[in-house]
Amino acid sequence: MKDKLIQEALEARKQAYTPYSHFKVGAAVLADGVIFRGCNVENASYGLTNCAERTAVFKAVSEGKRKIEAIAVVGDTEGPITPCGACRQVLAEFCDSDTKVYLTNLSGQTEEWTMSRLLPGAFSAADMDKEKG
Ligand SMILES: O=c1ccn([C@H]2C[C@H](O)[C@@H](CO)O2)c(=O)[nH]1
Ligand SMILES: [Zn+2]
């Protein structure tokens, strides 16, 4: 599944819309047994850019697949790509702490991380238990 997900992320990267940064990223998530691809989608109002990882997660969740079993991300980076903080928090919402995260680049340098390594101490629903309104 690791190789398949990386292949899907590479395919997703081809669709990246990056007229501003020219930095194309692809992602693929395995969610409830189904693979969803995502690419980064930029905007003239730069801050509205959506990263490849979040595109893939939102596609899965909007199709009713909420349990992410693994994710692969690829970019043209020196070493394996490293997801931004926003994507780490969004991934944490739908991953377990031991969910596999495959980070890679165009040279095929790949690191196998887990969700908890990607975002130690993630804020989660459990952190809101004390607040009763
Ligand atoms: O892990 C990453 C890092 C960056 N980007 C995108 C956002 C923006 O379009 C471009 C430059 O930051 O790359 C991603 O999609 N995922
Ligand atoms: Zn991001």
mmCIF file of C-alpha atoms and ligand atoms in Angstrom:
data_model
loop_
_atom_site.group_PDB
_atom_site.id
_atom_site.type_symbol
_atom_site.label_atom_id
_atom_site.label_comp_id
_atom_site.label_asym_id
_atom_site.label_seq_id
_atom_site.Cartn_x
_atom_site.Cartn_y
_atom_site.Cartn_z
ATOM 1 C CA MET A 1 0.000 0.000 0.000
ATOM 2 C CA LYS A 2 2.939 2.329 0.682
ATOM 3 C CA ASP A 3 4.144 2.228 -2.939
ATOM 4 C CA LYS A 4 0.598 2.498 -4.270
ATOM 5 C CA LEU A 5 -0.131 5.577 -2.134
ATOM 6 C CA ILE A 6 3.107 7.257 -3.202
ATOM 7 C CA GLN A 7 2.268 6.550 -6.843
ATOM 8 C CA GLU A 8 -1.180 8.092 -6.353
ATOM 9 C CA ALA A 9 0.381 11.155 -4.684
ATOM 10 C CA LEU A 10 2.693 11.578 -7.682
ATOM 11 C CA GLU A 11 -0.322 11.447 -9.997
ATOM 12 C CA ALA A 12 -2.181 13.966 -7.826
ATOM 13 C CA ARG A 13 0.772 16.344 -7.996
ATOM 14 C CA LYS A 14 0.272 16.696 -11.747
ATOM 15 C CA GLN A 15 -3.007 18.530 -11.074
ATOM 16 C CA ALA A 16 -1.475 21.097 -8.697
ATOM 17 C CA TYR A 17 -2.608 24.672 -9.409
ATOM 18 C CA THR A 18 0.444 26.737 -8.541
ATOM 19 C CA PRO A 19 0.742 29.886 -10.676
ATOM 20 C CA TYR A 20 2.235 31.800 -7.727
ATOM 21 C CA SER A 21 4.720 29.508 -5.982
ATOM 22 C CA HIS A 22 5.262 27.027 -8.825
ATOM 23 C CA PHE A 23 5.753 24.496 -6.030
ATOM 24 C CA LYS A 24 3.633 21.459 -6.810
ATOM 25 C CA VAL A 25 2.597 19.015 -4.097
ATOM 26 C CA GLY A 26 0.605 15.801 -4.295
ATOM 27 C CA ALA A 27 -1.034 13.759 -1.563
ATOM 28 C CA ALA A 28 -3.035 10.567 -1.318
ATOM 29 C CA VAL A 29 -4.972 9.326 1.683
ATOM 30 C CA LEU A 30 -6.306 5.840 2.282
ATOM 31 C CA ALA A 31 -9.606 6.346 4.095
ATOM 32 C CA ASP A 32 -11.950 3.460 4.920
ATOM 33 C CA GLY A 33 -10.240 1.430 2.191
ATOM 34 C CA VAL A 34 -10.610 4.069 -0.528
ATOM 35 C CA ILE A 35 -7.801 6.246 -1.926
ATOM 36 C CA PHE A 36 -8.407 9.976 -2.351
ATOM 37 C CA ARG A 37 -5.906 12.175 -4.167
ATOM 38 C CA GLY A 38 -5.222 15.831 -3.440
ATOM 39 C CA CYS A 39 -3.080 18.620 -4.883
ATOM 40 C CA ASN A 40 -2.348 22.148 -3.719
ATOM 41 C CA VAL A 41 -4.730 24.775 -5.071
ATOM 42 C CA GLU A 42 -3.395 28.329 -4.888
ATOM 43 C CA ASN A 43 -5.235 31.635 -5.062
ATOM 44 C CA ALA A 44 -4.422 35.221 -6.077
ATOM 45 C CA SER A 45 -5.231 36.028 -2.453
ATOM 46 C CA TYR A 46 -2.283 33.919 -1.349
ATOM 47 C CA GLY A 47 -3.571 33.015 2.119
ATOM 48 C CA LEU A 48 -6.528 31.135 0.670
ATOM 49 C CA THR A 49 -4.262 28.471 -0.774
ATOM 50 C CA ASN A 50 -5.236 24.926 0.115
ATOM 51 C CA CYS A 51 -2.404 22.429 0.552
ATOM 52 C CA ALA A 52 -2.387 19.033 -1.130
ATOM 53 C CA GLU A 53 -2.809 17.202 2.181
ATOM 54 C CA ARG A 54 -5.914 19.116 3.192
ATOM 55 C CA THR A 55 -7.408 18.779 -0.290
ATOM 56 C CA ALA A 56 -7.076 14.988 -0.008
ATOM 57 C CA VAL A 57 -8.494 14.878 3.533
ATOM 58 C CA PHE A 58 -11.449 17.096 2.650
ATOM 59 C CA LYS A 59 -12.226 14.992 -0.402
ATOM 60 C CA ALA A 60 -12.301 11.843 1.755
ATOM 61 C CA VAL A 61 -14.427 13.337 4.520
ATOM 62 C CA SER A 62 -16.854 14.962 2.102
ATOM 63 C CA GLU A 63 -17.392 11.523 0.554
ATOM 64 C CA GLY A 64 -18.172 10.020 3.962
ATOM 65 C CA LYS A 65 -14.763 8.412 4.603
ATOM 66 C CA ARG A 66 -13.537 9.686 7.955
ATOM 67 C CA LYS A 67 -11.035 7.095 9.120
ATOM 68 C CA ILE A 68 -7.640 7.812 7.580
ATOM 69 C CA GLU A 69 -5.473 4.692 7.530
ATOM 70 C CA ALA A 70 -2.385 6.101 5.788
ATOM 71 C CA ILE A 71 -1.247 9.153 3.838
ATOM 72 C CA ALA A 72 1.517 9.856 1.324
ATOM 73 C CA VAL A 73 2.812 13.318 0.399
ATOM 74 C CA VAL A 74 5.265 14.239 -2.359
ATOM 75 C CA GLY A 75 6.970 17.470 -3.370
ATOM 76 C CA ASP A 76 10.089 18.559 -5.225
ATOM 77 C CA THR A 77 12.054 19.032 -2.024
ATOM 78 C CA GLU A 78 15.706 18.412 -1.132
ATOM 79 C CA GLY A 79 14.712 15.622 1.265
ATOM 80 C CA PRO A 80 11.269 14.171 2.007
ATOM 81 C CA ILE A 81 8.601 16.902 2.115
ATOM 82 C CA THR A 82 7.476 18.196 5.501
ATOM 83 C CA PRO A 83 3.765 19.138 5.831
ATOM 84 C CA CYS A 84 2.771 22.529 7.207
ATOM 85 C CA GLY A 85 1.281 23.014 10.671
ATOM 86 C CA ALA A 86 -2.263 23.555 9.424
ATOM 87 C CA CYS A 87 -2.257 20.240 7.571
ATOM 88 C CA ARG A 88 -0.799 18.422 10.572
ATOM 89 C CA GLN A 89 -3.691 19.602 12.749
ATOM 90 C CA VAL A 90 -6.295 18.712 10.114
ATOM 91 C CA LEU A 91 -4.754 15.255 9.626
ATOM 92 C CA ALA A 92 -4.746 14.676 13.404
ATOM 93 C CA GLU A 93 -8.539 15.042 13.392
ATOM 94 C CA PHE A 94 -8.981 11.942 11.233
ATOM 95 C CA CYS A 95 -5.869 9.843 12.018
ATOM 96 C CA ASP A 96 -4.858 7.660 14.955
ATOM 97 C CA SER A 97 -1.532 8.391 16.622
ATOM 98 C CA ASP A 98 0.023 5.359 14.863
ATOM 99 C CA THR A 99 -1.385 6.143 11.403
ATOM 100 C CA LYS A 100 1.401 5.843 8.837
ATOM 101 C CA VAL A 101 2.560 9.023 7.084
ATOM 102 C CA TYR A 102 4.800 8.523 4.047
ATOM 103 C CA LEU A 103 6.820 11.632 3.222
ATOM 104 C CA THR A 104 8.760 11.613 -0.017
ATOM 105 C CA ASN A 105 10.273 13.670 -2.827
ATOM 106 C CA LEU A 106 10.763 13.354 -6.562
ATOM 107 C CA SER A 107 14.041 11.461 -6.075
ATOM 108 C CA GLY A 108 12.142 8.804 -4.160
ATOM 109 C CA GLN A 109 13.709 9.641 -0.789
ATOM 110 C CA THR A 110 11.010 8.432 1.573
ATOM 111 C CA GLU A 111 10.534 8.579 5.317
ATOM 112 C CA GLU A 112 7.908 6.616 7.157
ATOM 113 C CA TRP A 113 6.458 8.690 9.987
ATOM 114 C CA THR A 114 3.461 8.295 12.256
ATOM 115 C CA MET A 115 0.773 10.835 13.003
ATOM 116 C CA SER A 116 2.035 11.350 16.552
ATOM 117 C CA ARG A 117 5.512 12.128 15.239
ATOM 118 C CA LEU A 118 4.024 14.580 12.759
ATOM 119 C CA LEU A 119 2.124 16.447 15.458
ATOM 120 C CA PRO A 120 3.014 15.521 19.032
ATOM 121 C CA GLY A 121 0.482 16.796 21.536
ATOM 122 C CA ALA A 122 -2.167 17.619 18.932
ATOM 123 C CA PHE A 123 -5.181 19.520 20.204
ATOM 124 C CA SER A 124 -8.162 17.152 20.009
ATOM 125 C CA ALA A 125 -11.818 16.831 20.941
ATOM 126 C CA ALA A 126 -10.791 15.304 24.280
ATOM 127 C CA ASP A 127 -9.136 18.593 25.239
ATOM 128 C CA MET A 128 -12.548 20.269 25.246
ATOM 129 C CA ASP A 129 -14.128 17.881 27.776
ATOM 130 C CA LYS A 130 -13.669 20.269 30.708
ATOM 131 C CA GLU A 131 -15.655 23.076 29.081
ATOM 132 C CA LYS A 132 -19.393 22.646 29.598
ATOM 133 C CA GLY A 133 -20.488 25.966 28.143
HETATM 134 O O1 LIG B 1 3.292 20.098 2.621
HETATM 135 C C1 LIG B 1 3.015 21.032 1.850
HETATM 136 C C2 LIG B 1 3.795 22.197 1.757
HETATM 137 C C3 LIG B 1 3.403 23.181 0.877
HETATM 138 N N1 LIG B 1 2.294 23.019 0.111
HETATM 139 C C4 LIG B 1 1.929 24.033 -0.879
HETATM 140 C C5 LIG B 1 1.249 25.278 -0.398
HETATM 141 C C6 LIG B 1 1.626 26.261 -1.495
HETATM 142 O O2 LIG B 1 0.757 26.095 -2.611
HETATM 143 C C7 LIG B 1 3.015 25.810 -1.932
HETATM 144 C C8 LIG B 1 4.131 26.604 -1.303
HETATM 145 O O3 LIG B 1 4.024 26.631 0.079
HETATM 146 O O4 LIG B 1 3.090 24.448 -1.543
HETATM 147 C C9 LIG B 1 1.522 21.888 0.183
HETATM 148 O O5 LIG B 1 0.535 21.729 -0.540
HETATM 149 N N2 LIG B 1 1.895 20.950 1.080
HETATM 150 ZN ZN ZN B 2 -0.348 22.342 4.535
#
